[in-house]
Each structure stands twice: as C-alpha cells, then as structure tokens.
Coordinates of C-alpha atoms and ligand atoms in Angstrom, one line a residue:
M1403 CA 247.8 68.0 354.9
N1404 CA 249.9 70.7 353.1
K1405 CA 248.4 73.3 350.8
D1406 CA 249.1 71.4 347.5
E1407 CA 247.5 68.2 348.9
L1408 CA 244.5 70.2 350.0
I1409 CA 244.1 71.8 346.6
T1410 CA 244.2 68.4 345.0
K1411 CA 241.4 67.2 347.3
L1412 CA 239.3 70.3 346.6
K1413 CA 239.8 70.5 342.8
P1414 CA 237.3 67.7 341.9
I1415 CA 234.6 69.6 343.8
Y1416 CA 235.1 73.4 343.6
P1417 CA 236.0 75.7 340.7
D1418 CA 239.5 77.3 341.0
F1419 CA 238.2 80.8 342.0
E1420 CA 236.2 79.3 344.9
I1421 CA 239.3 77.3 346.2
E1422 CA 241.3 80.6 346.1
Q1423 CA 238.5 82.3 348.2
K1424 CA 238.5 79.4 350.7
L1425 CA 242.2 79.0 351.3
P1426 CA 242.8 82.2 353.5
L1427 CA 239.8 81.2 355.8
I1428 CA 241.1 77.6 356.1
E1429 CA 244.5 79.0 357.0
E1430 CA 243.0 81.3 359.6
I1431 CA 241.0 78.5 361.2
N1432 CA 244.1 76.2 361.3
K1433 CA 246.0 79.0 363.1
L1434 CA 243.2 79.6 365.6
K1435 CA 243.0 75.9 366.3
K1436 CA 246.6 75.9 367.4
E1437 CA 246.3 79.0 369.5
K1438 CA 243.2 77.7 371.3
K1439 CA 244.5 74.1 371.6
A1440 CA 241.3 72.9 369.9
V1441 CA 240.7 69.6 368.1
L1442 CA 238.2 69.6 365.3
L1443 CA 236.2 66.4 364.7
G1444 CA 234.5 66.2 361.3
H1445 CA 231.7 63.9 360.3
N1446 CA 231.8 62.3 356.8
Y1447 CA 228.8 64.5 355.8
M1448 CA 230.7 67.8 356.2
T1449 CA 231.3 69.7 352.9
P1450 CA 234.8 69.1 351.5
D1451 CA 236.2 72.5 352.5
V1452 CA 235.3 71.7 356.2
F1453 CA 236.1 68.0 355.9
W1454 CA 239.5 68.2 354.2
G1455 CA 240.5 71.7 355.1
V1456 CA 240.0 72.0 358.9
S1457 CA 238.8 68.7 360.5
D1458 CA 241.6 67.0 362.4
I1459 CA 239.8 63.7 363.0
K1460 CA 237.4 62.5 360.4
G1461 CA 235.0 59.6 360.3
D1462 CA 231.6 58.0 361.0
S1463 CA 229.6 58.5 364.2
L1464 CA 231.2 55.5 366.0
Y1465 CA 234.8 56.4 365.3
L1466 CA 234.2 60.1 366.2
S1467 CA 232.6 59.0 369.5
K1468 CA 235.6 56.9 370.3
M1469 CA 238.0 59.7 369.4
A1470 CA 236.0 62.3 371.4
A1471 CA 236.8 60.2 374.5
E1472 CA 240.5 60.0 373.6
T1473 CA 241.4 63.4 372.2
D1474 CA 243.8 65.6 374.2
G1475 CA 242.8 69.1 373.1
E1476 CA 241.4 71.7 375.6
I1477 CA 238.5 72.4 373.2
I1478 CA 236.6 70.0 371.0
L1479 CA 234.8 71.7 368.1
F1480 CA 232.4 69.2 366.6
N1481 CA 231.9 69.7 362.8
G1482 CA 228.7 67.7 362.7
V1483 CA 225.2 67.9 364.3
H1484 CA 224.1 68.7 367.8
F1485 CA 223.6 65.1 369.1
M1486 CA 227.2 64.4 368.0
A1487 CA 228.6 67.3 370.0
E1488 CA 226.5 66.2 373.0
T1489 CA 228.0 62.7 372.7
A1490 CA 231.4 64.3 372.8
K1491 CA 230.5 66.3 375.9
I1492 CA 229.2 63.2 377.6
L1493 CA 232.5 61.4 376.9
S1494 CA 234.8 64.4 377.7
P1495 CA 232.8 66.4 380.3
E1496 CA 236.0 68.3 381.5
K1497 CA 236.5 69.7 378.0
K1498 CA 234.9 72.7 376.4
V1499 CA 232.8 71.2 373.6
L1500 CA 231.6 73.6 370.9
I1501 CA 229.4 73.4 367.8
A1502 CA 229.4 76.1 365.2
D1503 CA 225.6 76.3 364.9
L1504 CA 223.2 75.1 367.6
K1505 CA 220.4 74.7 365.1
A1506 CA 222.3 71.8 363.4
G1507 CA 219.8 69.2 364.5
C1508 CA 218.6 65.8 363.2
S1509 CA 215.1 64.6 362.3
L1510 CA 215.8 61.3 364.1
A1511 CA 216.9 63.0 367.3
E1512 CA 213.9 65.3 367.2
S1513 CA 211.5 62.3 366.8
I1514 CA 211.8 61.1 370.4
T1515 CA 211.8 62.6 373.9
R1516 CA 213.0 61.2 377.3
Q1517 CA 209.4 60.8 378.3
D1518 CA 208.7 58.6 375.3
V1519 CA 211.5 56.3 376.4
I1520 CA 210.2 56.2 380.0
D1521 CA 206.8 55.3 378.7
L1522 CA 208.2 52.4 376.6
K1523 CA 210.2 51.1 379.5
K1524 CA 206.9 50.9 381.6
K1525 CA 205.1 49.2 378.7
Y1526 CA 207.9 46.6 378.2
P1527 CA 209.4 45.9 381.7
G1528 CA 212.7 44.1 381.6
A1529 CA 213.4 44.9 377.9
P1530 CA 216.8 46.7 377.6
V1531 CA 216.8 50.0 375.7
V1532 CA 219.2 50.3 372.7
T1533 CA 219.2 53.8 371.2
Y1534 CA 220.9 54.9 368.0
V1535 CA 223.4 57.7 368.9
N1536 CA 221.2 60.0 366.8
C1537 CA 219.2 61.1 369.8
S1538 CA 219.5 63.7 372.5
A1539 CA 221.6 63.4 375.7
E1540 CA 218.4 63.2 377.7
V1541 CA 217.3 60.1 375.7
K1542 CA 220.8 58.6 376.1
A1543 CA 220.3 59.0 379.9
E1544 CA 217.4 56.6 379.7
T1545 CA 219.3 54.1 377.6
D1546 CA 221.1 50.9 378.5
I1547 CA 223.4 50.9 375.5
C1548 CA 223.8 53.0 372.4
C1549 CA 224.6 51.9 368.9
T1550 CA 225.5 53.4 365.5
S1551 CA 224.8 52.0 362.1
A1552 CA 228.2 50.4 362.1
N1553 CA 227.5 48.2 365.1
A1554 CA 223.7 48.0 365.6
V1555 CA 223.4 44.3 364.9
Q1556 CA 226.4 43.5 367.1
I1557 CA 225.0 45.6 370.0
V1558 CA 221.6 44.0 369.8
N1559 CA 223.0 40.5 369.6
S1560 CA 225.3 41.2 372.5
L1561 CA 222.3 41.4 374.8
K1562 CA 220.9 38.4 376.7
E1563 CA 217.2 39.4 376.6
D1564 CA 214.9 38.3 373.8
V1565 CA 212.9 41.5 373.6
V1566 CA 214.8 44.7 373.0
I1567 CA 213.5 48.3 372.7
F1568 CA 215.3 49.8 369.7
L1569 CA 215.0 53.5 369.2
P1570 CA 214.3 55.8 367.4
D1571 CA 215.0 54.8 363.7
E1572 CA 212.2 52.5 362.4
Y1573 CA 214.1 51.8 359.2
L1574 CA 217.4 51.0 360.9
A1575 CA 215.3 48.8 363.2
S1576 CA 213.8 46.9 360.3
N1577 CA 217.3 46.4 358.7
V1578 CA 218.6 45.1 362.1
Q1579 CA 215.6 42.9 362.6
K1580 CA 216.7 40.8 359.6
H1581 CA 219.9 39.9 361.4
T1582 CA 218.7 39.0 364.8
T1583 CA 216.2 36.5 366.4
K1584 CA 215.4 39.0 369.1
K1585 CA 212.1 40.9 368.9
L1586 CA 212.7 44.7 368.4
I1587 CA 210.2 47.2 369.8
T1588 CA 210.5 50.2 367.5
H1589 CA 209.5 53.9 367.3
P1590 CA 208.4 55.8 364.2
G1591 CA 211.5 58.0 363.7
R1592 CA 213.2 58.5 360.3
C1593 CA 216.1 60.2 358.8
M1594 CA 214.7 63.0 356.5
V1595 CA 217.5 62.4 354.0
H1596 CA 217.6 58.6 353.7
E1597 CA 213.8 58.2 353.7
L1598 CA 213.7 59.9 350.3
Y1599 CA 215.4 57.1 348.4
T1600 CA 213.4 54.3 346.8
A1601 CA 214.3 50.9 345.4
E1602 CA 213.0 52.2 342.1
D1603 CA 215.9 54.7 342.0
I1604 CA 218.3 51.7 342.2
K1605 CA 216.5 49.6 339.5
S1606 CA 216.4 52.4 337.0
T1607 CA 220.1 53.3 337.6
R1608 CA 221.2 49.7 337.3
K1609 CA 219.8 49.6 333.7
L1610 CA 222.3 52.4 332.7
F1611 CA 225.6 50.8 334.0
D1612 CA 226.8 47.2 333.6
D1613 CA 229.2 47.3 336.5
L1614 CA 227.2 49.5 338.9
V1615 CA 227.8 48.9 342.6
V1616 CA 225.1 50.2 344.9
I1617 CA 226.0 51.2 348.4
S1618 CA 223.3 52.4 350.8
H1619 CA 223.0 53.6 354.4
P1620 CA 221.0 51.4 356.8
E1621 CA 218.8 54.5 357.6
C1622 CA 217.1 53.8 354.2
N1623 CA 214.1 51.6 354.1
S1624 CA 214.6 47.8 353.8
D1625 CA 213.6 47.7 350.2
V1626 CA 216.4 50.1 349.3
V1627 CA 218.9 48.1 351.5
D1628 CA 217.8 44.8 349.9
A1629 CA 218.2 46.2 346.4
S1630 CA 221.8 47.4 347.3
D1631 CA 225.0 45.5 347.0
F1632 CA 226.2 46.7 350.4
A1633 CA 224.8 48.7 353.3
G1634 CA 226.8 50.2 356.1
S1635 CA 227.9 53.2 358.1
T1636 CA 229.5 56.1 356.2
S1637 CA 233.0 54.8 357.1
E1638 CA 232.1 51.3 356.1
M1639 CA 231.0 52.7 352.7
Q1640 CA 234.4 54.3 352.3
S1641 CA 236.2 51.0 353.1
F1642 CA 233.9 49.1 350.7
I1643 CA 234.7 51.5 347.8
Q1644 CA 238.4 51.2 348.6
K1645 CA 238.2 47.4 348.0
S1646 CA 235.8 47.5 345.1
N1647 CA 237.1 47.1 341.4
S1648 CA 233.9 48.7 340.0
K1649 CA 234.2 52.1 338.4
N1650 CA 230.6 53.2 338.7
I1651 CA 229.2 53.7 342.2
M1652 CA 225.7 54.6 343.2
L1653 CA 225.9 56.1 346.7
I1654 CA 222.6 56.2 348.6
T1655 CA 223.4 58.7 351.3
E1656 CA 224.0 62.4 352.0
C1657 CA 225.6 64.5 349.1
S1658 CA 228.8 65.6 350.9
M1659 CA 229.7 62.0 351.5
G1660 CA 229.8 61.5 347.7
D1661 CA 231.9 64.7 347.3
N1662 CA 234.4 63.6 349.9
L1663 CA 234.7 60.2 348.3
R1664 CA 235.0 61.8 344.8
S1665 CA 238.0 63.7 346.2
E1666 CA 239.5 60.5 347.7
F1667 CA 238.8 58.2 344.7
P1668 CA 239.1 60.4 341.6
E1669 CA 239.3 57.3 339.4
K1670 CA 235.7 56.3 340.4
E1671 CA 232.5 57.7 338.9
F1672 CA 229.7 58.5 341.4
V1673 CA 226.5 58.3 339.4
S1674 CA 223.0 59.5 340.1
S1675 CA 221.7 62.4 342.2
C1676 CA 222.0 62.7 346.0
Q1677 CA 220.0 64.1 348.9
T1678 CA 221.2 66.9 351.2
C1679 CA 220.9 67.1 355.0
P1680 CA 220.0 70.7 355.8
H1681 CA 221.3 70.2 359.4
M1682 CA 224.8 69.1 358.4
K1683 CA 224.9 72.0 355.8
R1684 CA 224.5 74.6 358.6
I1685 CA 228.2 74.1 359.4
S1686 CA 230.4 76.3 357.3
L1687 CA 234.0 77.6 357.4
E1688 CA 232.8 81.1 358.4
K1689 CA 230.8 79.7 361.4
I1690 CA 233.7 77.5 362.4
R1691 CA 236.1 80.5 362.4
D1692 CA 233.6 82.4 364.6
A1693 CA 233.1 79.4 366.9
L1694 CA 236.9 79.3 367.6
L1695 CA 237.3 83.0 367.8
Y1696 CA 234.5 83.5 370.3
E1697 CA 234.5 80.0 371.8
Q1698 CA 230.8 79.5 370.9
Y1699 CA 228.4 77.7 371.0
E1700 CA 229.2 75.7 374.1
I1701 CA 227.4 72.4 374.8
L1702 CA 226.3 72.3 378.5
L1703 CA 224.7 69.3 380.1
D1704 CA 223.4 68.4 383.6
K1705 CA 225.7 66.2 385.6
E1706 CA 223.0 63.6 386.0
I1707 CA 222.5 63.4 382.2
I1708 CA 226.2 63.1 381.6
E1709 CA 226.7 60.3 384.2
K1710 CA 223.7 58.3 382.9
G1711 CA 224.4 58.9 379.2
K1712 CA 228.1 58.0 379.7
N1713 CA 227.2 54.4 380.7
A1714 CA 225.2 53.9 377.5
V1715 CA 227.9 55.4 375.2
R1716 CA 230.9 53.8 377.0
R1717 CA 229.2 50.4 377.0
M1718 CA 228.7 50.7 373.2
I1719 CA 232.4 51.6 372.7
E1720 CA 233.5 48.6 374.8
V1721 CA 231.4 46.1 372.9
S1722 CA 232.4 47.6 369.5
Y1723 CA 236.1 47.8 370.1
K1724 CA 236.6 44.7 372.4
K1725 CA 239.6 42.7 371.2
Ligands
13P92 P1 227.3 57.2 360.4 O1 228.4 58.1 360.1 O2 227.4 56.6 361.7 O3 227.0 56.2 359.3 O4 226.0 58.2 360.6 C1 225.2 58.6 359.5 C2 224.3 59.8 359.9 O5 223.3 59.9 359.5 C3 224.8 60.7 360.9 O6 224.0 61.8 360.9
SF4_93 FE1 220.0 63.3 361.1 FE2 219.7 62.2 358.7 FE3 220.8 64.5 358.9 FE4 222.1 62.4 359.7 S1 221.6 62.8 357.7 S2 221.9 64.3 360.8 S3 220.4 61.1 360.5 S4 218.7 64.0 359.4

C-alpha cells in the first residue's frame, strides 16, 4: 500500500496530526522488515495503524494459521496475541517467531491447562478432543484437532465419534451444539470481551435503526448470537458486510475490528459502542519497531509440544481447506 492509500485508510480513524506522527514510525518498521526478511502477520483486532500500516498478511485466526505455515520470511512477527504466535511457531518451527509483547495473552487460553485436558480425557475415554486455537501450545499438544470460530461446526461434524470434548470456550460450544447431533463436553472458559455483550444491547439498538444488520462473534453467548442476523469469525464478518446492502451495522466484537471495517467500508455506519481486548491492545507500533530491531520476544517451544501440537493444527487446516 502506498503512502496516499495508507492515509486514506487511516483518515476515518485518526486526526491528521496523529497520522503525521505515525507515518515516520510506519516507514521505519517497513524498512526494518525488508532488512530482516521478516513477515508481519496481523489479526483483524489490531489497531488500524498496525493493521493497515505494517501487517503484510491480515485476517482471522484460521487464515493466519494457514499463512504462518506457508510464509517464506526468515522471521515471523505476529501482530496478535501469544497463542497465535505459538501456533505460528508450531507450524513453522524452523523460523524465528516473535511477538512484540509477551504479556499479550487471552482469557480463553488462560482458562485451561494441559492437566485439565488430561483429566477430561480420563473421564471421557474414547472421546476426541477438539480445542479452539485460543489455547496454549501445551493444550494443543493434548488435542486431536483444533478449530477456530470459522470452522468449529465443520470440524466437530467431521469426527466419527458421538461424544466430543470441546474446549475451552463454553459459549462457542453452546453455539456449535445447535448445529450438531454430537454431545459436546465443555469447559467454563470465556472471552472477556465477547461475554460482555447481551441480547438486550441488540434489542435496544434495533429500535433506533430500520435497516440495522447485527453481526456477532460466536464467542458471544447464544442469546446474543440468536438475536443477531449473522455470526461468524472476524473475516466472515468482513465478507458478510461486503455483500450486505444495509447502511447501518451493529458489530458485536472487539473495537479495532470496527475501526478497520470503517476504513474499508467508509459508506457504512457502524453504530453502538464496542468492547476492547486489553491483550490485543498491548501491540503497538513502538513495540513492533523494537521487536524487529532487537529480534524480541522469541517464542520457544519444546520439540515434543511442537510435534504433538502440529498434528492438531495441521489436521484442522486439512479439513478446512480440503477441495
Ligand atoms: P477469529 O479471527 O478467528 O474470529 O478470532 C477471534 C478472536 O477472538 C481472536 O482472539
Ligand atoms: Fe482472547 Fe477474547 Fe482477547 Fe480474542 S478478544 S484474544 S478471545 S480475550
């Protein structure tokens, strides 16, 4: 993207003086990227300066996992949270994988340990374990197949067993349960951002706009998803908006997603307030510059964890992208 295109993308979000302040840093990062042969992956929840300014490959968790396995840079810098960078390391163990802030965690990933999964496997022998990618590499190592919000129903229904251990998001599980005859064994994990939304928010906003389209993330509780017109992963939300004729959109997800869509679809109105993920917001241009400059903070994983985790993530990619 050239400088003028970038300014057009940033203008709906930042005042002119802030864009002027950001441009030299964005230029410095893009120069460092070339020198270090680094590829920057950027999740849809990154702030617009990080998302549009410096991320080479942008998307939802599923797409970024696939691209982490395919990218040809010597360094992968993951603009997202820790579990995403670990997934990139699992898929590209020969590469140096960095994250700009090691504290960029996730309430879902923190809700479950490897031992919790081992205990559940003992309790439900023979039941395959599906884990949402929002979990640690250690948890992935105990997993049969991973999933994301884009493919969770497809992954569960691809299994032959009737009872499936589905971890760690209880709300995603309840939304998947409506689309499968299999019995899901769940765990009480929640996304600290999406659990804050209620169906009441939707009802009151609908009263204000005739043509309102409500789009939610499946990490919301099932009342919210049921009250929405569409629920899907962050990239599925983007595709839905692209096809929709409605002007007024209520987006039930993290704030930066709305900002990035506002830049992409300036003709649409994104109504209502949003919730911020404090983990995603730890990633800033300044920290990205330092991460490239000092090649920090490197994701290091045991060989055993990589080998076991790789099976679960690769299996997910195979099922999702099979022709
Ligand atoms: P997706 O991009 O897969 O929808 O993930 C949402 C999320 O919460 C990532 O932290
Ligand atoms: Fe985790 Fe929710 Fe933040 Fe995504 S938005 S990183 S699921 S806490």
